[in-house]
Tab-separated table of N, CA and C in Angstrom:
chain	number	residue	atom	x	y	z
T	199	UNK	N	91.723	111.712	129.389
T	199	UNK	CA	92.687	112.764	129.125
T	199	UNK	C	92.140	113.650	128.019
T	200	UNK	N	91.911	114.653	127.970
T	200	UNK	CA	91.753	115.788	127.328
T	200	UNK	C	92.807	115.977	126.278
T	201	UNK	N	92.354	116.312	124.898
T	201	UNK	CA	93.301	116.692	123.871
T	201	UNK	C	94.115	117.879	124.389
T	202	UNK	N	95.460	118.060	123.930
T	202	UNK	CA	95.949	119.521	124.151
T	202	UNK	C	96.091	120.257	122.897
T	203	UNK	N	96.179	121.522	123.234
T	203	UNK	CA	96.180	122.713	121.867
T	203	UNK	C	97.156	122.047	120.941
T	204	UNK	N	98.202	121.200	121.372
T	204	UNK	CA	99.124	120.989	119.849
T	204	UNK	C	98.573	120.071	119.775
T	205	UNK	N	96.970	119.077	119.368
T	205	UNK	CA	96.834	118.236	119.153
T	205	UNK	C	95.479	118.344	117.966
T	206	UNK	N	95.106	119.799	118.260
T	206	UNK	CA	93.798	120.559	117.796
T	206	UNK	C	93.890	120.298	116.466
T	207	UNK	N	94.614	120.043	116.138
T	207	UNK	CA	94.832	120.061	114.054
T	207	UNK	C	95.016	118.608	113.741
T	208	UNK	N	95.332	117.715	114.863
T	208	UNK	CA	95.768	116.406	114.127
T	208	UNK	C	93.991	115.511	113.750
T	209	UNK	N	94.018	114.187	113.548
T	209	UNK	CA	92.921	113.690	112.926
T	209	UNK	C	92.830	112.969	114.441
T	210	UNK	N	91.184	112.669	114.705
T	210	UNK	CA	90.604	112.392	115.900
T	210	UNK	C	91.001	111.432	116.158
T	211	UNK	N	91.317	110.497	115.268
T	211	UNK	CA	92.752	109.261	115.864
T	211	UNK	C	94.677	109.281	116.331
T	212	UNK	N	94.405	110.315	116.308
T	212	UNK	CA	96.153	111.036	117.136
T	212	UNK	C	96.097	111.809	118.389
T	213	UNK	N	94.663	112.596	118.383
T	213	UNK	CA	94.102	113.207	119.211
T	213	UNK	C	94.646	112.908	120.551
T	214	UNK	N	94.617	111.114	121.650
T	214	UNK	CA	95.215	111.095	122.505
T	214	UNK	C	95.903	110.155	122.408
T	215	UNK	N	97.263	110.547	121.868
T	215	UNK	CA	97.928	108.970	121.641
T	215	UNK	C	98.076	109.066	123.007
T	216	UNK	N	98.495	107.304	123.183
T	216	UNK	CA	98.942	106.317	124.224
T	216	UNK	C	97.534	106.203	124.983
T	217	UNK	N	96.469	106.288	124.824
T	217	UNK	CA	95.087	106.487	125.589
T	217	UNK	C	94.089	105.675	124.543
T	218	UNK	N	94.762	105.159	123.350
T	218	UNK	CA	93.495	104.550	122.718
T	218	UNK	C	94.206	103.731	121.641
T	219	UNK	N	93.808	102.605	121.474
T	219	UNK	CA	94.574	101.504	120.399
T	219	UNK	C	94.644	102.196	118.795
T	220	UNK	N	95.212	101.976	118.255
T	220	UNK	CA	95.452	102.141	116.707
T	220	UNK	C	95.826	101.719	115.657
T	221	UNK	N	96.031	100.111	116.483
T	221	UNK	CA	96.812	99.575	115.901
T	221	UNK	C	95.093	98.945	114.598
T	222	UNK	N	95.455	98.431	113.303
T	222	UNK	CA	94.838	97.988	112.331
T	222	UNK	C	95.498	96.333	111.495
T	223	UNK	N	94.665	95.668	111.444
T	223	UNK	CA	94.676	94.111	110.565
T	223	UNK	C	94.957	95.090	109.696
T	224	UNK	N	95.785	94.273	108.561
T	224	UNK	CA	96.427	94.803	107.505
T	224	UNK	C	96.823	93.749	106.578
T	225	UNK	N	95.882	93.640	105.293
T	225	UNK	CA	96.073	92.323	104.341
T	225	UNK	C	97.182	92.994	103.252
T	226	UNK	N	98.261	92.589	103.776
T	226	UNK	CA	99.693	92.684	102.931
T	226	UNK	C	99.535	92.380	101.498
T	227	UNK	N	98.951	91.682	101.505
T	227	UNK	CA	99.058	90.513	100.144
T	227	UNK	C	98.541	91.563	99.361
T	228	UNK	N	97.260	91.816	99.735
T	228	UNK	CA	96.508	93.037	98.956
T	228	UNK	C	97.434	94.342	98.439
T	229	UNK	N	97.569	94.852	99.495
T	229	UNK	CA	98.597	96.234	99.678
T	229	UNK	C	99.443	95.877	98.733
T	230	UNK	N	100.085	94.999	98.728
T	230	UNK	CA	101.074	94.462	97.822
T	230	UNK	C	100.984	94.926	96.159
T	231	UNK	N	100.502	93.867	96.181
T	231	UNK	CA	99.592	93.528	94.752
T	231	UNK	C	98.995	94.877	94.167
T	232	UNK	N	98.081	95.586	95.015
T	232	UNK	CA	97.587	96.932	94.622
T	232	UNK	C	99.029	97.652	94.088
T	233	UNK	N	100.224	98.168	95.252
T	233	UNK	CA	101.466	99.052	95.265
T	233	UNK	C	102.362	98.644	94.143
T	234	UNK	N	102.091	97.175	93.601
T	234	UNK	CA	103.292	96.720	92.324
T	234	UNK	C	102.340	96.926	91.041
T	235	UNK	N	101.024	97.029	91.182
T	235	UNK	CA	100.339	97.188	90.248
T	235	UNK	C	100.315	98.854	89.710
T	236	UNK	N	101.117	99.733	90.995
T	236	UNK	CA	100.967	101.029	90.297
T	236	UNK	C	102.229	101.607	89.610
T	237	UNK	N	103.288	100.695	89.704
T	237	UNK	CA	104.648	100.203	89.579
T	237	UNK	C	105.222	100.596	90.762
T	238	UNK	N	104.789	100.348	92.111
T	238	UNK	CA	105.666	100.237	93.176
T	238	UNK	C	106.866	98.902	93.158
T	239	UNK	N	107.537	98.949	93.357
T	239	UNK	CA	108.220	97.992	93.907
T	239	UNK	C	108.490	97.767	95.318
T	240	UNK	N	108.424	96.393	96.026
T	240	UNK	CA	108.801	95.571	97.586
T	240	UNK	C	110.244	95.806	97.599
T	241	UNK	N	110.840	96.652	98.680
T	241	UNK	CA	111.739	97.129	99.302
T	241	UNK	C	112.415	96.035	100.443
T	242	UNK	N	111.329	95.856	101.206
T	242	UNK	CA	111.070	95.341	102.244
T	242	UNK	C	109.992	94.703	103.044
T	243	UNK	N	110.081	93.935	103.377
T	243	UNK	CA	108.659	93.051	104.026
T	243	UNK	C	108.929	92.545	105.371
T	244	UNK	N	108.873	92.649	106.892
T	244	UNK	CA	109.913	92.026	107.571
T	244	UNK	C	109.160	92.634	108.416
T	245	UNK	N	109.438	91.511	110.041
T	245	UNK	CA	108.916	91.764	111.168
T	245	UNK	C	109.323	93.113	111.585
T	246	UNK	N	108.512	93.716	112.471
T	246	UNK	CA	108.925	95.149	112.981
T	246	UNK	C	110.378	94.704	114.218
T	247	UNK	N	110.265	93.574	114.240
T	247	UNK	CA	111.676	93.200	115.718
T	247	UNK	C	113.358	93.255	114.422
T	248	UNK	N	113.057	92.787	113.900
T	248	UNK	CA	113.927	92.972	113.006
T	248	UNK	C	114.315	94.325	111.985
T	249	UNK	N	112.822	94.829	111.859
T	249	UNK	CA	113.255	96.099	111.043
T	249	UNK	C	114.207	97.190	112.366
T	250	UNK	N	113.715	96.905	113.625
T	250	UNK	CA	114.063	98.148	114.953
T	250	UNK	C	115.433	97.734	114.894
T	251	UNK	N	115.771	96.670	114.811
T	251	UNK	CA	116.947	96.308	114.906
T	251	UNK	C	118.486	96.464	114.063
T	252	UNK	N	117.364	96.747	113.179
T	252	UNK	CA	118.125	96.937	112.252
T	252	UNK	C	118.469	98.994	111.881
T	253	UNK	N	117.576	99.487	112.642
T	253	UNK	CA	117.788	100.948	113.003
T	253	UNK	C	118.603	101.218	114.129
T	254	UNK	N	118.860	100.340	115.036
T	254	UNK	CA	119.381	100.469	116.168
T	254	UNK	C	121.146	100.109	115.926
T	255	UNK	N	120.832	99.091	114.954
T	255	UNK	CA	122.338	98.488	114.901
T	255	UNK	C	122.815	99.518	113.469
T	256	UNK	N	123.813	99.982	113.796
T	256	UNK	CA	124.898	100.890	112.637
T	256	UNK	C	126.190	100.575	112.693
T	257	UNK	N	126.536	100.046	110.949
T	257	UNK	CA	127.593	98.861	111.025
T	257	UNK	C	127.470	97.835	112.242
T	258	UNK	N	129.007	98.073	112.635
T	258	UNK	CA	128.969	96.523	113.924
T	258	UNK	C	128.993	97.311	115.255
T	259	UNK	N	128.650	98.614	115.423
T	259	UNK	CA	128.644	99.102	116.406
T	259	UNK	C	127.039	99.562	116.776
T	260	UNK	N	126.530	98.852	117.843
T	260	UNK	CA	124.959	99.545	118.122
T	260	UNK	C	124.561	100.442	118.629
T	261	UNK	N	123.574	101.269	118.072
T	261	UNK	CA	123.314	102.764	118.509
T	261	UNK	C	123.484	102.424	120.105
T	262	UNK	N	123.910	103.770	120.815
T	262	UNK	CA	123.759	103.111	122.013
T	262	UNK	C	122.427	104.340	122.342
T	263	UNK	N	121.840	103.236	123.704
T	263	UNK	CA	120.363	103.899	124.195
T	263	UNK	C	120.626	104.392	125.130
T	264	UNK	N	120.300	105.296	126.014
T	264	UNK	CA	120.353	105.811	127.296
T	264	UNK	C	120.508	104.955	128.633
T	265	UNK	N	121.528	104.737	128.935
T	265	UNK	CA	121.515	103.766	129.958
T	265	UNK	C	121.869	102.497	129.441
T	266	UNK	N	122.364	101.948	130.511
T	266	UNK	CA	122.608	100.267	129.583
T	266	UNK	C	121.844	99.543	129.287
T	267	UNK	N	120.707	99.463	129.513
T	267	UNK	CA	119.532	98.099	128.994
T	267	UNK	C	118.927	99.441	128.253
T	268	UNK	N	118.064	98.794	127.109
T	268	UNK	CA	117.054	99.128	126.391
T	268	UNK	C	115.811	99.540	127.816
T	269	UNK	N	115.153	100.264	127.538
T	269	UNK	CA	114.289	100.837	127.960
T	269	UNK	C	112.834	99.238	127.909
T	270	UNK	N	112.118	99.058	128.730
T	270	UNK	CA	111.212	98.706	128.878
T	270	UNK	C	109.885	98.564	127.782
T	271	UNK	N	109.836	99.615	127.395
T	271	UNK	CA	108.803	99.235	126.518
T	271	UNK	C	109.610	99.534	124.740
T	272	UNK	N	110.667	99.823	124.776
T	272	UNK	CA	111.475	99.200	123.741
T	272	UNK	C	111.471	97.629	123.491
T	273	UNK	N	112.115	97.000	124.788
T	273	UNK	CA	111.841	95.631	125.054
T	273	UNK	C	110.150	95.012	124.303
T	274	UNK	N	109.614	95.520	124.282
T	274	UNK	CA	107.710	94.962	124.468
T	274	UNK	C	107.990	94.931	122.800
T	275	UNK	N	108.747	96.216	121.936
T	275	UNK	CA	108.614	96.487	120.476
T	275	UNK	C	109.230	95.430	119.569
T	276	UNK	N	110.327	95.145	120.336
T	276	UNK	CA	111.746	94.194	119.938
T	276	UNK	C	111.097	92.671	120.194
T	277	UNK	N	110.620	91.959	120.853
T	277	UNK	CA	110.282	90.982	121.567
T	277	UNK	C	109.858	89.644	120.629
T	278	UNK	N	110.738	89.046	119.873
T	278	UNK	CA	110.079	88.035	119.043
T	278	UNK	C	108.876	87.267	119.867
T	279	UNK	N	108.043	86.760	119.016
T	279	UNK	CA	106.536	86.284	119.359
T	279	UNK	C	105.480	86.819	120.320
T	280	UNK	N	105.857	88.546	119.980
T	280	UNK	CA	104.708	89.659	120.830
T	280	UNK	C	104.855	90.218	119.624
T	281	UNK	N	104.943	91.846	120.107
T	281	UNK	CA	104.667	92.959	119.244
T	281	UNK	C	105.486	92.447	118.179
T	282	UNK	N	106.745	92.348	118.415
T	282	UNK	CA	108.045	92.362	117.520
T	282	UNK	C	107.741	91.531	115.886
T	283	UNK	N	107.182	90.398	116.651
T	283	UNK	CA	106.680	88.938	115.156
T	283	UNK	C	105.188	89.736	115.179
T	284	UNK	N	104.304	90.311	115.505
T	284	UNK	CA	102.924	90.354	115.078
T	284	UNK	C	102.808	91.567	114.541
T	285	UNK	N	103.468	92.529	114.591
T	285	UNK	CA	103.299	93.841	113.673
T	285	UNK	C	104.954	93.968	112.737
T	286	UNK	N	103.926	93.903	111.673
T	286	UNK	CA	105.159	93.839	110.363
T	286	UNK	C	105.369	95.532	110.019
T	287	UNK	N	106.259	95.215	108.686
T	287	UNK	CA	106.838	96.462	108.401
T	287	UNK	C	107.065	96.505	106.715
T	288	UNK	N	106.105	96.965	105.827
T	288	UNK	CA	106.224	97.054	104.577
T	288	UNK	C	106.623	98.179	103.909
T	289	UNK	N	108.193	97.673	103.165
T	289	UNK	CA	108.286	99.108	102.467
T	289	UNK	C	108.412	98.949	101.179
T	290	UNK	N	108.212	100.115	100.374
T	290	UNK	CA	107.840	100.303	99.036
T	290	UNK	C	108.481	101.560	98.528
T	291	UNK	N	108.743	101.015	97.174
T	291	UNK	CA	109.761	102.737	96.565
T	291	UNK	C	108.873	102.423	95.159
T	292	UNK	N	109.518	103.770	94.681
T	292	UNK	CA	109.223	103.776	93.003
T	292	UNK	C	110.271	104.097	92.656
T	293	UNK	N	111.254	103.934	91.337
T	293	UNK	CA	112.470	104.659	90.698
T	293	UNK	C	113.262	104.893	91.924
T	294	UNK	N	113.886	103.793	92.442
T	294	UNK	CA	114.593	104.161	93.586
T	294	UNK	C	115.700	103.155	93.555
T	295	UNK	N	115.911	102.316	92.476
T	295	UNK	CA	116.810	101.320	92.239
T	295	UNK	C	116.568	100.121	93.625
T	296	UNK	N	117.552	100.077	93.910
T	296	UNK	CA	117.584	99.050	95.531
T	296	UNK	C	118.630	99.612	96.407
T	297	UNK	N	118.003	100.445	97.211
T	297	UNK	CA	118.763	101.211	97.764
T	297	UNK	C	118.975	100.533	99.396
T	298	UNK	N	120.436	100.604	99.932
T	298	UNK	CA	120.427	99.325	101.037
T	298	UNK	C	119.507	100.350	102.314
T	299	UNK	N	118.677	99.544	103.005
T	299	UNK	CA	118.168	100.696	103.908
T	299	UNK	C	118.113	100.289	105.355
T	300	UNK	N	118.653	101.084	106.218
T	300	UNK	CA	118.941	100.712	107.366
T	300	UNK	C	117.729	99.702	108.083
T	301	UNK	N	116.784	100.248	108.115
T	301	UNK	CA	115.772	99.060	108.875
T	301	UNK	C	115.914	97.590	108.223
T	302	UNK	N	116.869	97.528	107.112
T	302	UNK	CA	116.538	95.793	106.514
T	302	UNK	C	117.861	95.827	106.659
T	303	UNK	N	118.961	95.952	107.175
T	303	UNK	CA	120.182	95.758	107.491
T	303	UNK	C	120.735	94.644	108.552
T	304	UNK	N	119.652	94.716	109.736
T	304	UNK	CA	119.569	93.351	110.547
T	304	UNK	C	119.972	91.917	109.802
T	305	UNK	N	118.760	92.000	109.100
T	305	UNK	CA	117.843	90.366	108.371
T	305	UNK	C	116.670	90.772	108.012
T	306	UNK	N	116.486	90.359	107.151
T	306	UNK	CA	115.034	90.457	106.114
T	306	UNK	C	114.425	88.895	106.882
T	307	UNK	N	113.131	89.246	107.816
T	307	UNK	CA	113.180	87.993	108.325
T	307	UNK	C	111.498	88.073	108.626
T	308	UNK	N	110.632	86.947	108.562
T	308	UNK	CA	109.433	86.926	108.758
T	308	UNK	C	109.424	85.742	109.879
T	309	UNK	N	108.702	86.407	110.904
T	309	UNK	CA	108.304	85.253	111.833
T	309	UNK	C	106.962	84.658	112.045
C-alpha cells in the first residue's frame, strides 16, 4: 500500500498504519524510575483490557458501541491473556494531585 498525501508529514513509522507492526518491548521499571526521577509521579500502571474498560464504562452505565456486541477487533484489544494482559498502559502526571481518571476507573489491575 502506498502512503497517501495526508500521510506525507507523519514519521516513516505511521506512514502505513495497519500494514506494518509497531508495537515495541517496553522496560517499565526503567521508564518508571527515569519519569519519578524527574519528579513524575505513577498515575497508573494497568493492563490495556482494563484501562479500555475502563473508558468504555461511564459510571454504571456503559458507553454504548454501535450495534450490540463490541466490534471484533475491539474484542482482540479487550481479551484477557492476548493483547488485553500483554500490552500495558502507563500513566504519569506532574503537579496534578491524583486526579480520578477514567481509564483506571474499571480496576487498577495487572495480569
Amino acid at each position: 500500500m502506498m502512503a497517501g498525501p495526508e500521510s506525507a508529514g507523519a514519521p516513516l513509522w505511521l506512514q502505513q498504519p495497519g500494514e506494518q507492526d509497531i508495537t515495541a518491548h517496553v522496560d517499565f521499571t526503567s521508564v518508571r524510575a527515569a519519569a519519578e526521577a524527574e519528579g513524575l509521579r505513577t498515575l497508573g500502571f494497568l493492563d490495556q483490557t482494563y484501562f479500555l474498560l475502563g473508558i468504555l464504562q461511564v459510571g454504571r452505565e456503559p458507553v454504548q458501541l454501535e450495534g450490540s456486541r463490541p466490534p471484533l477487533h475491539l474484542k482482540t484489544l479487550l481479551m484477557p491473556g492476548g493483547l488485553g494482559s500483554t500490552h500495558k498502559v502507563l500513566i504519569l502526571g506532574k503537579d496534578v494531585g491524583t486526579p480520578a481518571l477514567l481509564g483506571c476507573s474499571y480496576r487498577q489491575r495487572i495480569t
